[in-house]
PDB file of C-alpha atoms and ligand atoms in Angstrom:
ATOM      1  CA  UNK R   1       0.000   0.000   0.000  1.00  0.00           C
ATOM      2  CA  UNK R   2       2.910   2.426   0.961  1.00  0.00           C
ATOM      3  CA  UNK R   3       4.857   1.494  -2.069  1.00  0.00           C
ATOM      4  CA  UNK R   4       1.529   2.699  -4.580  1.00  0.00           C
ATOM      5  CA  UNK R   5       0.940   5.741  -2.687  1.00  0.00           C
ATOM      6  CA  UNK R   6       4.844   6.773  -3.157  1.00  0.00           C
ATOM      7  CA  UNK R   7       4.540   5.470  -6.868  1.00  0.00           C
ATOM      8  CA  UNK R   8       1.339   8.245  -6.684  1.00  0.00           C
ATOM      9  CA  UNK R   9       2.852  10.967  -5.210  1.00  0.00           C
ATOM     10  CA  UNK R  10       6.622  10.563  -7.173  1.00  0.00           C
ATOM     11  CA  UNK R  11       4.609   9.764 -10.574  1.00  0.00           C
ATOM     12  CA  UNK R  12       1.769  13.086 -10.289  1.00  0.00           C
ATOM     13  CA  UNK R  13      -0.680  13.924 -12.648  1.00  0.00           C
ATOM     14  CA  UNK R  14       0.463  12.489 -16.489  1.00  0.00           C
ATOM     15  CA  UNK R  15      -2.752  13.250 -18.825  1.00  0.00           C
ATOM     16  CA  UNK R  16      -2.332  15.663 -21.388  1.00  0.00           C
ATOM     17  CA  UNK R  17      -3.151  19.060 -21.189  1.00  0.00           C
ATOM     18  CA  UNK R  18      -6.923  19.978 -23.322  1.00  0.00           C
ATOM     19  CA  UNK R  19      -5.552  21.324 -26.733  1.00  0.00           C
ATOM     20  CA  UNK R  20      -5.477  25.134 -27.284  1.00  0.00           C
ATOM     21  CA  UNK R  21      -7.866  24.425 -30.092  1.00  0.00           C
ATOM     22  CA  UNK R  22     -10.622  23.156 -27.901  1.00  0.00           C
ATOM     23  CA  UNK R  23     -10.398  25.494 -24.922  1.00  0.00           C
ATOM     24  CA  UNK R  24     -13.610  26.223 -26.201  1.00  0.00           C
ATOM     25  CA  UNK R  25     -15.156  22.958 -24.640  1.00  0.00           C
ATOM     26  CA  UNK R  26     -14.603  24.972 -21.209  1.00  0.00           C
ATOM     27  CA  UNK R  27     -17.166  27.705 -22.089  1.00  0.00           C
ATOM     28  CA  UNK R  28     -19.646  25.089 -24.043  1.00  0.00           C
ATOM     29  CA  UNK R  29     -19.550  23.339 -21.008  1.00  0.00           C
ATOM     30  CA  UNK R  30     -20.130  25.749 -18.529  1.00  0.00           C
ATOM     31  CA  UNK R  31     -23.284  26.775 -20.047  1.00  0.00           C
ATOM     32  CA  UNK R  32     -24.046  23.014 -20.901  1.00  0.00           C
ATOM     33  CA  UNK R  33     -23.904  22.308 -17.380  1.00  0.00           C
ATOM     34  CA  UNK R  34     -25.824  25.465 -16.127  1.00  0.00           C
ATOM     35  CA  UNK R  35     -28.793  24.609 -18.519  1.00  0.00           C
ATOM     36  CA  UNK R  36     -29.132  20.893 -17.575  1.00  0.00           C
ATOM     37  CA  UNK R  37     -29.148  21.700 -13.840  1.00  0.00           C
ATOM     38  CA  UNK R  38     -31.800  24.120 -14.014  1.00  0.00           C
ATOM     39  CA  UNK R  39     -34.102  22.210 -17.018  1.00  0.00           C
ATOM     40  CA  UNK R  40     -33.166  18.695 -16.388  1.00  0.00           C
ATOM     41  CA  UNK R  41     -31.902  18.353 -12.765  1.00  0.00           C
ATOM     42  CA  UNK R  42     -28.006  17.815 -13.316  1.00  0.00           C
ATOM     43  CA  UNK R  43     -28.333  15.014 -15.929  1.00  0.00           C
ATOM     44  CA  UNK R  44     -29.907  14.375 -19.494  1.00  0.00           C
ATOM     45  CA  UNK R  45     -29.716  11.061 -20.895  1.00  0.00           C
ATOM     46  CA  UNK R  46     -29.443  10.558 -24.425  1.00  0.00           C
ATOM     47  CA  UNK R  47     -29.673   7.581 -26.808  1.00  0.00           C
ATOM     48  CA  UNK R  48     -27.969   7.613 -30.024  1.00  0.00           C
ATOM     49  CA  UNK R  49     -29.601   6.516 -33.494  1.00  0.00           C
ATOM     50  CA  UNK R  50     -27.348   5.888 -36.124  1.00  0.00           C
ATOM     51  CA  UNK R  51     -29.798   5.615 -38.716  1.00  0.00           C
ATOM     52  CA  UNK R  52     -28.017   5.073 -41.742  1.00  0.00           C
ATOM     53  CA  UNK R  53     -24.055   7.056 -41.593  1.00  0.00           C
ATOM     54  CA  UNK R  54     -20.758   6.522 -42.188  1.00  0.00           C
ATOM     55  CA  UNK R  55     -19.939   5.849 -38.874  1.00  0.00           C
ATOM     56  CA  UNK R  56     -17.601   9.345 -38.961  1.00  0.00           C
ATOM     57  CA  UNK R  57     -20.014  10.943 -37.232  1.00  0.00           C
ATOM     58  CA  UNK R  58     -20.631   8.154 -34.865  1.00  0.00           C
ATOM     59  CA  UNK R  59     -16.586   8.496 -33.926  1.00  0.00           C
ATOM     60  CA  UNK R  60     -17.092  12.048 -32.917  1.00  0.00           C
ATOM     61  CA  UNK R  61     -20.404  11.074 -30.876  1.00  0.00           C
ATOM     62  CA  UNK R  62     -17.885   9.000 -29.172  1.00  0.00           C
ATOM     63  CA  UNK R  63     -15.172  11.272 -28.656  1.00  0.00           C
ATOM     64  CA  UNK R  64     -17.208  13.690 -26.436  1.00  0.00           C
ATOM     65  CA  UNK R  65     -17.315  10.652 -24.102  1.00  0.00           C
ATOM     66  CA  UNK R  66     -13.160  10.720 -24.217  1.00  0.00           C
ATOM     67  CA  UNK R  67     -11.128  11.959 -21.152  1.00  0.00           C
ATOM     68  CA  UNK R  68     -10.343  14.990 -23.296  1.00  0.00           C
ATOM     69  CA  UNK R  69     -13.956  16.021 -23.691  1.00  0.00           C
ATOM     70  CA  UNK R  70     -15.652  13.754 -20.636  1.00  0.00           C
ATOM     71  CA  UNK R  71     -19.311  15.227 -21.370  1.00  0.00           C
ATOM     72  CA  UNK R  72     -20.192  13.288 -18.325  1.00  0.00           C
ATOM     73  CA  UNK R  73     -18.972  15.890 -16.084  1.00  0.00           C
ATOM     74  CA  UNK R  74     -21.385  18.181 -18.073  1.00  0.00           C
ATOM     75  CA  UNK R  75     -24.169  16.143 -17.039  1.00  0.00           C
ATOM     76  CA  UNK R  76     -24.588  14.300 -20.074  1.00  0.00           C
ATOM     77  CA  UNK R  77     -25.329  10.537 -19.957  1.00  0.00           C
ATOM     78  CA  UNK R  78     -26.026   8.003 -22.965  1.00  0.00           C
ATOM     79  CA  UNK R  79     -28.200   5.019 -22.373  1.00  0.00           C
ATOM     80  CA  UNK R  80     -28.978   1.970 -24.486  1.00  0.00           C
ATOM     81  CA  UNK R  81     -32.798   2.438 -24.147  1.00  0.00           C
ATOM     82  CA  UNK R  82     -34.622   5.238 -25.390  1.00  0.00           C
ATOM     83  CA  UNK R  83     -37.397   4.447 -22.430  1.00  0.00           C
ATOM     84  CA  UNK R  84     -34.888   6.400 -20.541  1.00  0.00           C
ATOM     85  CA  UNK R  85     -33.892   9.117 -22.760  1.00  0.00           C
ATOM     86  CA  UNK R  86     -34.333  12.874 -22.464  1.00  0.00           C
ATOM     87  CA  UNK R  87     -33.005  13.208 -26.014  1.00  0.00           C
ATOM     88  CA  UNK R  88     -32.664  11.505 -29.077  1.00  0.00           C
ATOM     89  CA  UNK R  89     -29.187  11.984 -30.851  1.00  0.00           C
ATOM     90  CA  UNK R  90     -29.967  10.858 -34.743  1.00  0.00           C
ATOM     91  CA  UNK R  91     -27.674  10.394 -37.724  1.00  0.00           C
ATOM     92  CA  UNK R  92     -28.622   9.980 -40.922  1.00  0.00           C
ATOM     93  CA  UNK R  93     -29.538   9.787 -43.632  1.00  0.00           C
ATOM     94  CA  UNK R  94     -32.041   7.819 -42.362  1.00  0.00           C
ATOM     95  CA  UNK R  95     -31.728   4.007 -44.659  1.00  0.00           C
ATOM     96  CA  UNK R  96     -34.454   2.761 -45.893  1.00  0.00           C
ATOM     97  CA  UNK R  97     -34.203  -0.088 -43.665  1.00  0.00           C
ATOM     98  CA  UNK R  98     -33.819   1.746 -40.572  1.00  0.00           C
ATOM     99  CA  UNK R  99     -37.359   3.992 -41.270  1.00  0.00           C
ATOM    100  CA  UNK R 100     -39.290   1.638 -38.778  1.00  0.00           C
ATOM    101  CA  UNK R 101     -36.433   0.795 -36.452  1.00  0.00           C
ATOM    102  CA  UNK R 102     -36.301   4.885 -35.912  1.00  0.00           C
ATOM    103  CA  UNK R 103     -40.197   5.400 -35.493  1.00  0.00           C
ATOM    104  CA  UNK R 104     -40.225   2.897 -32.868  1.00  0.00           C
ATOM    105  CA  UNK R 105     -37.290   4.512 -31.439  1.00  0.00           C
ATOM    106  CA  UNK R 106     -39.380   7.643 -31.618  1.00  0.00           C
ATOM    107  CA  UNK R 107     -42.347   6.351 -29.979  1.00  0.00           C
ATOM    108  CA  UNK R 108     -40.493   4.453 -27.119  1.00  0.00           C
ATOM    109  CA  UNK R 109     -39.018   8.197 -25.810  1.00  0.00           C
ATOM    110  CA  UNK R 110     -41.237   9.403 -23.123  1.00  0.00           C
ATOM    111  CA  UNK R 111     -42.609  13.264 -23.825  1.00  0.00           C
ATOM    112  CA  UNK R 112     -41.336  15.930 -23.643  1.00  0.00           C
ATOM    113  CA  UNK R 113     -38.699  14.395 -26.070  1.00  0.00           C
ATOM    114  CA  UNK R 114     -35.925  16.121 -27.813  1.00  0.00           C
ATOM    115  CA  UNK R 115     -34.400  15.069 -31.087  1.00  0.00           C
ATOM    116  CA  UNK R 116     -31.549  16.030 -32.688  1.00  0.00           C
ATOM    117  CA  UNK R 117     -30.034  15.367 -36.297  1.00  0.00           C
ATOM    118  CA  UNK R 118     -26.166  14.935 -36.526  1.00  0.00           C
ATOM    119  CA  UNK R 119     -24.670  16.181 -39.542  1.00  0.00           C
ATOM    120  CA  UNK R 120     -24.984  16.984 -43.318  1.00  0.00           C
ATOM    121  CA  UNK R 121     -26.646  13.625 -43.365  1.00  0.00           C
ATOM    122  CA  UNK R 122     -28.681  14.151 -40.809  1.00  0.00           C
ATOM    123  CA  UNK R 123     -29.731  17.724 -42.276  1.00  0.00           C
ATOM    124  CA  UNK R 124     -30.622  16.478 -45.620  1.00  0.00           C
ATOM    125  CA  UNK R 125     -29.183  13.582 -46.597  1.00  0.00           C
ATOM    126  CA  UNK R 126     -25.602  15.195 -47.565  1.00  0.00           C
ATOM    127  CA  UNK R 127     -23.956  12.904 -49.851  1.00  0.00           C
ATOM    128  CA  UNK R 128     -26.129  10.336 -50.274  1.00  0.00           C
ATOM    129  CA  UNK R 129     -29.097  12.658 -50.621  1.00  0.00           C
ATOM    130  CA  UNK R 130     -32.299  10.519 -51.438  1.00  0.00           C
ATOM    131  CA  UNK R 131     -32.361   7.295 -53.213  1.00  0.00           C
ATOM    132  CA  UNK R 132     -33.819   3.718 -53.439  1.00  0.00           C
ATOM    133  CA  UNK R 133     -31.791   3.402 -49.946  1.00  0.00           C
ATOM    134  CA  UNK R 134     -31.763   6.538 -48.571  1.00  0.00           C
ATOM    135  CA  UNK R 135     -35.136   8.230 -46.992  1.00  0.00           C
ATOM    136  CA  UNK R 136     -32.780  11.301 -46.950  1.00  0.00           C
ATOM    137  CA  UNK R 137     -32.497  13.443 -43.270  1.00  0.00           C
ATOM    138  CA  UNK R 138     -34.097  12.566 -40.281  1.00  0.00           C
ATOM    139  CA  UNK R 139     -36.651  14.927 -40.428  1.00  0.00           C
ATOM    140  CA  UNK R 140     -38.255  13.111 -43.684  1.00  0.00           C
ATOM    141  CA  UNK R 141     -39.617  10.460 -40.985  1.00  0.00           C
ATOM    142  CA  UNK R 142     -39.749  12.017 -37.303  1.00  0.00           C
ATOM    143  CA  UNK R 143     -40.249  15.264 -36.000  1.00  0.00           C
ATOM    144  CA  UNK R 144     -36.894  17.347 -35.469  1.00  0.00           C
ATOM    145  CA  UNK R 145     -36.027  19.793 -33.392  1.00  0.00           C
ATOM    146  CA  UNK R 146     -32.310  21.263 -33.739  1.00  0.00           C
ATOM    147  CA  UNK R 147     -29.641  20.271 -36.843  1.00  0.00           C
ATOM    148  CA  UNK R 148     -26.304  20.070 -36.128  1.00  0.00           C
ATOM    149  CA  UNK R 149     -24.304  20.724 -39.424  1.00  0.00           C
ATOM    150  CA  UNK R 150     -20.897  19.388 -40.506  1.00  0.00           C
ATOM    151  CA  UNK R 151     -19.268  16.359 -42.037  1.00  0.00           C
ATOM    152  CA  UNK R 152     -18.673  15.224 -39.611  1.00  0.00           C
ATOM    153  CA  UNK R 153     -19.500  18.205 -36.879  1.00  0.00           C
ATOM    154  CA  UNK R 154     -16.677  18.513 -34.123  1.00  0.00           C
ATOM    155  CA  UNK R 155     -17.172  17.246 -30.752  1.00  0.00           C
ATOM    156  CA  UNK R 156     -17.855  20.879 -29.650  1.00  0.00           C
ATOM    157  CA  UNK R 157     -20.143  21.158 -32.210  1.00  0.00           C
ATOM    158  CA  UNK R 158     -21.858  18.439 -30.702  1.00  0.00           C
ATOM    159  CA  UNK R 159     -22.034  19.985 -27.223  1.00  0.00           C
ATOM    160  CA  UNK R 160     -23.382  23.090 -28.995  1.00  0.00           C
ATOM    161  CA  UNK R 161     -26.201  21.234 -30.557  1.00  0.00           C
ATOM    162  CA  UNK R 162     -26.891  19.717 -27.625  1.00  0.00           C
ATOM    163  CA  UNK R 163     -27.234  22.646 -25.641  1.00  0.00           C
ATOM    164  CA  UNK R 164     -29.520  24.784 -28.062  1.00  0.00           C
ATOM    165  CA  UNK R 165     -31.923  21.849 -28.099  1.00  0.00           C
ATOM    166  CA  UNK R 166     -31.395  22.410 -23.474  1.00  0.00           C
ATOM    167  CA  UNK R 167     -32.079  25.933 -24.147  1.00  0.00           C
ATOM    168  CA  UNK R 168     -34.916  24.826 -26.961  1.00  0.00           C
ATOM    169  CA  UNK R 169     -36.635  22.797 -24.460  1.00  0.00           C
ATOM    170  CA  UNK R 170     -36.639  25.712 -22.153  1.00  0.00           C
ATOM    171  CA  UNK R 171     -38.536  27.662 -24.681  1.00  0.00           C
ATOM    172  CA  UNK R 172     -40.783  24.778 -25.017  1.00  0.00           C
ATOM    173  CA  UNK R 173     -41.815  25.330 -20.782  1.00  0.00           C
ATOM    174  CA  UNK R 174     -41.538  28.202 -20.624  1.00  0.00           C
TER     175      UNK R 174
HETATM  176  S1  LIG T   1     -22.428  13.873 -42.332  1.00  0.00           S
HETATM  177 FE1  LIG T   1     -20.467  13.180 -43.223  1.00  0.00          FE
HETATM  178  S2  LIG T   1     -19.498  12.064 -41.535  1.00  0.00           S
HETATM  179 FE2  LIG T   1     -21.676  12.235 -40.997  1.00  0.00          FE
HETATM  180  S3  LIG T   1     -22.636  10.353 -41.804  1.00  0.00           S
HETATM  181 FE3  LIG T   1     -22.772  11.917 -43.430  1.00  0.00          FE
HETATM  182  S4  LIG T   1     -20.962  11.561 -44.739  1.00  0.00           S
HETATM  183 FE4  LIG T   1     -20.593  10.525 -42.771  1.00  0.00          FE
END
């Protein structure tokens, strides 16, 4: 026990610094934090719908769960069932094999629900824009209510999008 607390006191703190370039994340987060403690009680749990992508902007998704981001200390959670979920996190373009998975999705999130479409994709279909496979965004089958743009959109972007929809529900209460 002795010789791991010396190895813990000699050895310090050894994760990196957060890049210059994302200092941002501090003030995102701030005012992440501030509007899921007063509208949501300290935590909002999201489930994530990839609906059809690329999986790029699934790899961003996941990097605002990496030390360097850690939304969790935001208040932001992400749970496997959308009987649980504040907020639906979509990307798209929504396959045409994924239409019903994604309405049931829909329909399984308790009111008042929030949804949100990740990237160009999710906008409008981006790339693949509207086909024998492709339905297109998510909007084309379920009711959205904020777009995050990009391809793929930054994690910060992310935690921007996230918090307008916060600040949308807000709106939405009054
Ligand atoms: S927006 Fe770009 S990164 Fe995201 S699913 Fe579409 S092509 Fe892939």
């Amino acid at each position: 026990m002795l010789r791991i607390l010396h190895q813990i006191f000699r050895t310090g703190i050894v994760t990196e610094p957060l890049p210059e370039a994302e200092a941002e994340i501090r003030v995102v987060g701030r005012q992440l934090e501030e509007a899921i403690r007063r509208r949501f009680r300290g935590s909002l749990t999201i489930r994530q719908v990839d609906a059809g992508s690329c999986n790029a902007c699934e790899l961003e998704i996941h990097a605002i769960n990496n030390p360097i981001y850690n939304c969790e200390r935001f208040g932001v959670h992400f749970t496997a069932s959308p009987r649980f979920a504040d907020m639906l996190l979509v990307t798209g373009p929504v396959a045409f094999n994924m239409e019903i998975a994604l309405r049931r999705t829909y329909a399984a999130t308790p009111e008042p629900k929030l949804v949100v479409a990740v990237g160009d994709c999710g906008r409008d279909g981006g790339v693949f824009g509207c086909s024998y496979a492709s339905l297109g965004g998510v909007a084309s089958v379920i009711p959205v209510d904020v777009v995050i743009p990009g391809c793929p959109p930054t994690p910060t972007d992310l935690l921007r999008g996230i918090l307008a929809a916060v600040e949308l529900d807000k709106k939405k209460r009054g």
